Amino acid sequence: TTTLKVFTLLLSLCVLIGCAPDAHAGSGGVYSGTWGELTWTFDNGLLTISGEGAMDDFENADDDSGWRSCKLGVNSIVIEPGVTSIGRAAFSSCIQLRSVTIPEGVTSIGNSAFYYCTKLESVVLPEGVTSIGEYAFGYNTELKSISIPSSVTTIGGRAFSGCTGLTSLTLSNSV
């Protein structure tokens, strides 16, 4: 049983020093890293994504790679100019997320990118976005309004499914 005691001790240490998933959520520290070609910083609820190019996809909503280890503590996201797409499941299940800034230059929003961000109330999509993926904003129950720019030509199935609070959706003739 010495092996069991050592294992229990190591597991306890991992939890204490933040090896567990979502360990950064609400902890007040500053965390940063890279995801593909992009850099991320998480500081006191604010997640900032910067760099040049497309955002890599995440496997699914349960993937805790990159900044997703902080997902339960994210209340605001700023995507800086230079980022050209938002990857699959990038911010899904960020249940404390209230605001997101998407810059001009982003052309696509991947499948389930903001899926189940239940406190997100409004989204401003910049001109230049051409596609919105399946379930991109699905089950954002507090989402009240969204304006789809004229540059959007494709909206995936169920992109706004389960958005029970949605009272205003503005579309252009191009969709």
PDB file of C-alpha atoms in Angstrom, residues 4-153:
ATOM      1  CA  LEU A   4      -1.187   3.852  -2.997  1.00  0.00           C
ATOM      2  CA  LYS A   5       0.056   6.362  -0.399  1.00  0.00           C
ATOM      3  CA  VAL A   6       2.588   7.817  -2.855  1.00  0.00           C
ATOM      4  CA  PHE A   7      -0.071   8.050  -5.566  1.00  0.00           C
ATOM      5  CA  THR A   8      -2.493   9.777  -3.170  1.00  0.00           C
ATOM      6  CA  LEU A   9       0.218  12.239  -2.122  1.00  0.00           C
ATOM      7  CA  LEU A  10       1.123  13.043  -5.744  1.00  0.00           C
ATOM      8  CA  LEU A  11      -2.525  13.497  -6.691  1.00  0.00           C
ATOM      9  CA  SER A  12      -3.018  15.855  -3.747  1.00  0.00           C
ATOM     10  CA  LEU A  13       0.024  17.879  -4.784  1.00  0.00           C
ATOM     11  CA  CYS A  14      -1.267  18.154  -8.352  1.00  0.00           C
ATOM     12  CA  VAL A  15      -4.550  19.578  -7.115  1.00  0.00           C
ATOM     13  CA  LEU A  16      -2.760  22.043  -4.834  1.00  0.00           C
ATOM     14  CA  ILE A  17      -0.350  23.352  -7.492  1.00  0.00           C
ATOM     15  CA  GLY A  18      -2.894  23.534 -10.274  1.00  0.00           C
ATOM     16  CA  CYS A  19      -2.419  20.475 -12.440  1.00  0.00           C
ATOM     17  CA  ALA A  20      -6.123  19.679 -12.413  1.00  0.00           C
ATOM     18  CA  PRO A  21      -8.416  20.829 -15.238  1.00  0.00           C
ATOM     19  CA  ASP A  22      -9.917  24.279 -14.669  1.00  0.00           C
ATOM     20  CA  ALA A  23      -7.383  24.915 -11.910  1.00  0.00           C
ATOM     21  CA  HIS A  24      -6.929  28.483 -13.139  1.00  0.00           C
ATOM     22  CA  ALA A  25     -10.605  29.365 -12.946  1.00  0.00           C
ATOM     23  CA  GLY A  26     -11.056  32.211 -10.519  1.00  0.00           C
ATOM     24  CA  SER A  27      -7.602  31.828  -9.003  1.00  0.00           C
ATOM     25  CA  GLY A  28      -6.584  35.419  -9.704  1.00  0.00           C
ATOM     26  CA  GLY A  29      -3.215  34.574 -11.257  1.00  0.00           C
ATOM     27  CA  VAL A  30      -1.860  35.438 -14.678  1.00  0.00           C
ATOM     28  CA  TYR A  31      -1.468  32.531 -17.079  1.00  0.00           C
ATOM     29  CA  SER A  32      -0.279  32.506 -20.667  1.00  0.00           C
ATOM     30  CA  GLY A  33       0.800  30.227 -23.448  1.00  0.00           C
ATOM     31  CA  THR A  34       0.571  29.515 -27.144  1.00  0.00           C
ATOM     32  CA  TRP A  35      -2.007  27.700 -29.224  1.00  0.00           C
ATOM     33  CA  GLY A  36      -0.774  27.066 -32.745  1.00  0.00           C
ATOM     34  CA  GLU A  37       0.460  30.404 -34.063  1.00  0.00           C
ATOM     35  CA  LEU A  38      -1.447  32.441 -31.475  1.00  0.00           C
ATOM     36  CA  THR A  39      -0.600  33.611 -27.978  1.00  0.00           C
ATOM     37  CA  TRP A  40      -3.030  33.791 -25.082  1.00  0.00           C
ATOM     38  CA  THR A  41      -3.047  35.487 -21.692  1.00  0.00           C
ATOM     39  CA  PHE A  42      -5.573  34.964 -18.906  1.00  0.00           C
ATOM     40  CA  ASP A  43      -5.595  37.636 -16.206  1.00  0.00           C
ATOM     41  CA  ASN A  44      -8.350  38.125 -13.643  1.00  0.00           C
ATOM     42  CA  GLY A  45     -11.179  36.885 -15.867  1.00  0.00           C
ATOM     43  CA  LEU A  46      -9.935  38.498 -19.086  1.00  0.00           C
ATOM     44  CA  LEU A  47      -8.723  36.185 -21.840  1.00  0.00           C
ATOM     45  CA  THR A  48      -6.732  37.917 -24.586  1.00  0.00           C
ATOM     46  CA  ILE A  49      -5.861  36.140 -27.832  1.00  0.00           C
ATOM     47  CA  SER A  50      -3.196  37.707 -30.065  1.00  0.00           C
ATOM     48  CA  GLY A  51      -0.966  36.873 -32.983  1.00  0.00           C
ATOM     49  CA  GLU A  52      -1.243  36.466 -36.727  1.00  0.00           C
ATOM     50  CA  GLY A  53      -3.329  33.858 -38.528  1.00  0.00           C
ATOM     51  CA  ALA A  54      -6.038  31.296 -38.006  1.00  0.00           C
ATOM     52  CA  MET A  55      -6.930  29.908 -34.606  1.00  0.00           C
ATOM     53  CA  ASP A  56      -6.416  26.156 -34.355  1.00  0.00           C
ATOM     54  CA  ASP A  57      -9.463  24.006 -33.615  1.00  0.00           C
ATOM     55  CA  PHE A  58     -10.060  22.319 -30.291  1.00  0.00           C
ATOM     56  CA  GLU A  59     -11.166  18.698 -30.256  1.00  0.00           C
ATOM     57  CA  ASN A  60     -14.480  19.361 -28.481  1.00  0.00           C
ATOM     58  CA  ALA A  61     -16.105  21.211 -25.581  1.00  0.00           C
ATOM     59  CA  ASP A  62     -14.322  18.988 -23.046  1.00  0.00           C
ATOM     60  CA  ASP A  63     -10.847  19.686 -24.441  1.00  0.00           C
ATOM     61  CA  ASP A  64      -8.870  21.563 -21.768  1.00  0.00           C
ATOM     62  CA  SER A  65      -5.821  22.305 -23.920  1.00  0.00           C
ATOM     63  CA  GLY A  66      -4.407  25.823 -24.140  1.00  0.00           C
ATOM     64  CA  TRP A  67      -6.546  28.533 -22.579  1.00  0.00           C
ATOM     65  CA  ARG A  68      -9.452  26.124 -22.148  1.00  0.00           C
ATOM     66  CA  SER A  69      -7.957  25.127 -18.785  1.00  0.00           C
ATOM     67  CA  CYS A  70      -9.147  28.587 -17.654  1.00  0.00           C
ATOM     68  CA  LYS A  71     -12.649  28.340 -19.187  1.00  0.00           C
ATOM     69  CA  LEU A  72     -14.627  28.450 -15.934  1.00  0.00           C
ATOM     70  CA  GLY A  73     -13.010  31.748 -14.933  1.00  0.00           C
ATOM     71  CA  VAL A  74     -13.314  33.625 -18.253  1.00  0.00           C
ATOM     72  CA  ASN A  75     -15.798  36.508 -18.148  1.00  0.00           C
ATOM     73  CA  SER A  76     -14.444  38.595 -21.030  1.00  0.00           C
ATOM     74  CA  ILE A  77     -12.579  37.752 -24.235  1.00  0.00           C
ATOM     75  CA  VAL A  78     -10.591  40.121 -26.426  1.00  0.00           C
ATOM     76  CA  ILE A  79      -9.420  38.762 -29.745  1.00  0.00           C
ATOM     77  CA  GLU A  80      -6.834  41.159 -31.096  1.00  0.00           C
ATOM     78  CA  PRO A  81      -6.392  42.229 -34.739  1.00  0.00           C
ATOM     79  CA  GLY A  82      -4.309  39.749 -36.708  1.00  0.00           C
ATOM     80  CA  VAL A  83      -6.386  36.724 -35.727  1.00  0.00           C
ATOM     81  CA  THR A  84      -8.234  35.573 -38.864  1.00  0.00           C
ATOM     82  CA  SER A  85     -10.580  32.857 -37.592  1.00  0.00           C
ATOM     83  CA  ILE A  86     -12.086  31.471 -34.417  1.00  0.00           C
ATOM     84  CA  GLY A  87     -11.528  27.729 -34.162  1.00  0.00           C
ATOM     85  CA  ARG A  88     -13.940  24.904 -33.424  1.00  0.00           C
ATOM     86  CA  ALA A  89     -15.022  24.782 -29.753  1.00  0.00           C
ATOM     87  CA  ALA A  90     -12.557  27.587 -28.936  1.00  0.00           C
ATOM     88  CA  PHE A  91     -14.646  29.151 -26.174  1.00  0.00           C
ATOM     89  CA  SER A  92     -17.400  26.582 -25.672  1.00  0.00           C
ATOM     90  CA  SER A  93     -18.621  26.123 -22.104  1.00  0.00           C
ATOM     91  CA  CYS A  94     -17.105  29.405 -20.886  1.00  0.00           C
ATOM     92  CA  ILE A  95     -20.143  29.676 -18.637  1.00  0.00           C
ATOM     93  CA  GLN A  96     -19.092  32.980 -17.026  1.00  0.00           C
ATOM     94  CA  LEU A  97     -18.412  34.727 -20.365  1.00  0.00           C
ATOM     95  CA  ARG A  98     -20.330  38.005 -20.630  1.00  0.00           C
ATOM     96  CA  SER A  99     -18.537  39.874 -23.423  1.00  0.00           C
ATOM     97  CA  VAL A 100     -16.395  39.155 -26.441  1.00  0.00           C
ATOM     98  CA  THR A 101     -14.562  41.512 -28.797  1.00  0.00           C
ATOM     99  CA  ILE A 102     -14.086  40.160 -32.309  1.00  0.00           C
ATOM    100  CA  PRO A 103     -11.892  42.348 -34.549  1.00  0.00           C
ATOM    101  CA  GLU A 104     -12.182  43.122 -38.221  1.00  0.00           C
ATOM    102  CA  GLY A 105     -10.097  40.584 -40.093  1.00  0.00           C
ATOM    103  CA  VAL A 106     -11.824  37.557 -38.568  1.00  0.00           C
ATOM    104  CA  THR A 107     -13.470  35.756 -41.486  1.00  0.00           C
ATOM    105  CA  SER A 108     -14.920  32.629 -39.901  1.00  0.00           C
ATOM    106  CA  ILE A 109     -16.354  31.413 -36.632  1.00  0.00           C
ATOM    107  CA  GLY A 110     -15.961  27.661 -36.196  1.00  0.00           C
ATOM    108  CA  ASN A 111     -18.458  25.025 -35.156  1.00  0.00           C
ATOM    109  CA  SER A 112     -19.433  25.320 -31.481  1.00  0.00           C
ATOM    110  CA  ALA A 113     -17.006  28.247 -31.022  1.00  0.00           C
ATOM    111  CA  PHE A 114     -19.203  29.908 -28.363  1.00  0.00           C
ATOM    112  CA  TYR A 115     -21.431  26.925 -27.587  1.00  0.00           C
ATOM    113  CA  TYR A 116     -22.999  26.950 -24.118  1.00  0.00           C
ATOM    114  CA  CYS A 117     -21.664  30.359 -23.056  1.00  0.00           C
ATOM    115  CA  THR A 118     -24.831  30.836 -21.050  1.00  0.00           C
ATOM    116  CA  LYS A 119     -24.162  34.372 -19.751  1.00  0.00           C
ATOM    117  CA  LEU A 120     -23.155  35.939 -23.079  1.00  0.00           C
ATOM    118  CA  GLU A 121     -25.777  38.627 -23.806  1.00  0.00           C
ATOM    119  CA  SER A 122     -24.775  40.216 -27.105  1.00  0.00           C
ATOM    120  CA  VAL A 123     -22.304  39.718 -29.917  1.00  0.00           C
ATOM    121  CA  VAL A 124     -21.097  42.200 -32.514  1.00  0.00           C
ATOM    122  CA  LEU A 125     -19.735  40.466 -35.577  1.00  0.00           C
ATOM    123  CA  PRO A 126     -17.466  42.643 -37.698  1.00  0.00           C
ATOM    124  CA  GLU A 127     -17.891  43.149 -41.417  1.00  0.00           C
ATOM    125  CA  GLY A 128     -15.663  40.588 -43.118  1.00  0.00           C
ATOM    126  CA  VAL A 129     -16.970  37.507 -41.311  1.00  0.00           C
ATOM    127  CA  THR A 130     -18.145  35.190 -44.101  1.00  0.00           C
ATOM    128  CA  SER A 131     -19.147  32.033 -42.232  1.00  0.00           C
ATOM    129  CA  ILE A 132     -20.640  31.034 -38.910  1.00  0.00           C
ATOM    130  CA  GLY A 133     -20.317  27.344 -38.033  1.00  0.00           C
ATOM    131  CA  GLU A 134     -22.820  24.824 -36.748  1.00  0.00           C
ATOM    132  CA  TYR A 135     -23.872  25.466 -33.152  1.00  0.00           C
ATOM    133  CA  ALA A 136     -21.449  28.443 -33.089  1.00  0.00           C
ATOM    134  CA  PHE A 137     -23.639  30.261 -30.544  1.00  0.00           C
ATOM    135  CA  GLY A 138     -25.840  27.328 -29.538  1.00  0.00           C
ATOM    136  CA  TYR A 139     -27.442  27.322 -26.104  1.00  0.00           C
ATOM    137  CA  ASN A 140     -26.387  30.831 -25.153  1.00  0.00           C
ATOM    138  CA  THR A 141     -29.555  31.280 -23.151  1.00  0.00           C
ATOM    139  CA  GLU A 142     -28.855  34.915 -22.206  1.00  0.00           C
ATOM    140  CA  LEU A 143     -27.990  35.999 -25.766  1.00  0.00           C
ATOM    141  CA  LYS A 144     -30.479  38.769 -26.536  1.00  0.00           C
ATOM    142  CA  SER A 145     -29.279  40.250 -29.806  1.00  0.00           C
ATOM    143  CA  ILE A 146     -26.923  39.626 -32.676  1.00  0.00           C
ATOM    144  CA  SER A 147     -26.407  41.434 -35.942  1.00  0.00           C
ATOM    145  CA  ILE A 148     -25.135  39.415 -38.885  1.00  0.00           C
ATOM    146  CA  PRO A 149     -23.021  41.574 -41.245  1.00  0.00           C
ATOM    147  CA  SER A 150     -23.649  41.610 -44.982  1.00  0.00           C
ATOM    148  CA  SER A 151     -20.352  39.769 -45.585  1.00  0.00           C
ATOM    149  CA  VAL A 152     -21.786  36.550 -44.069  1.00  0.00           C
ATOM    150  CA  THR A 153     -22.777  34.090 -46.778  1.00  0.00           C
TER     151      THR A 153
END
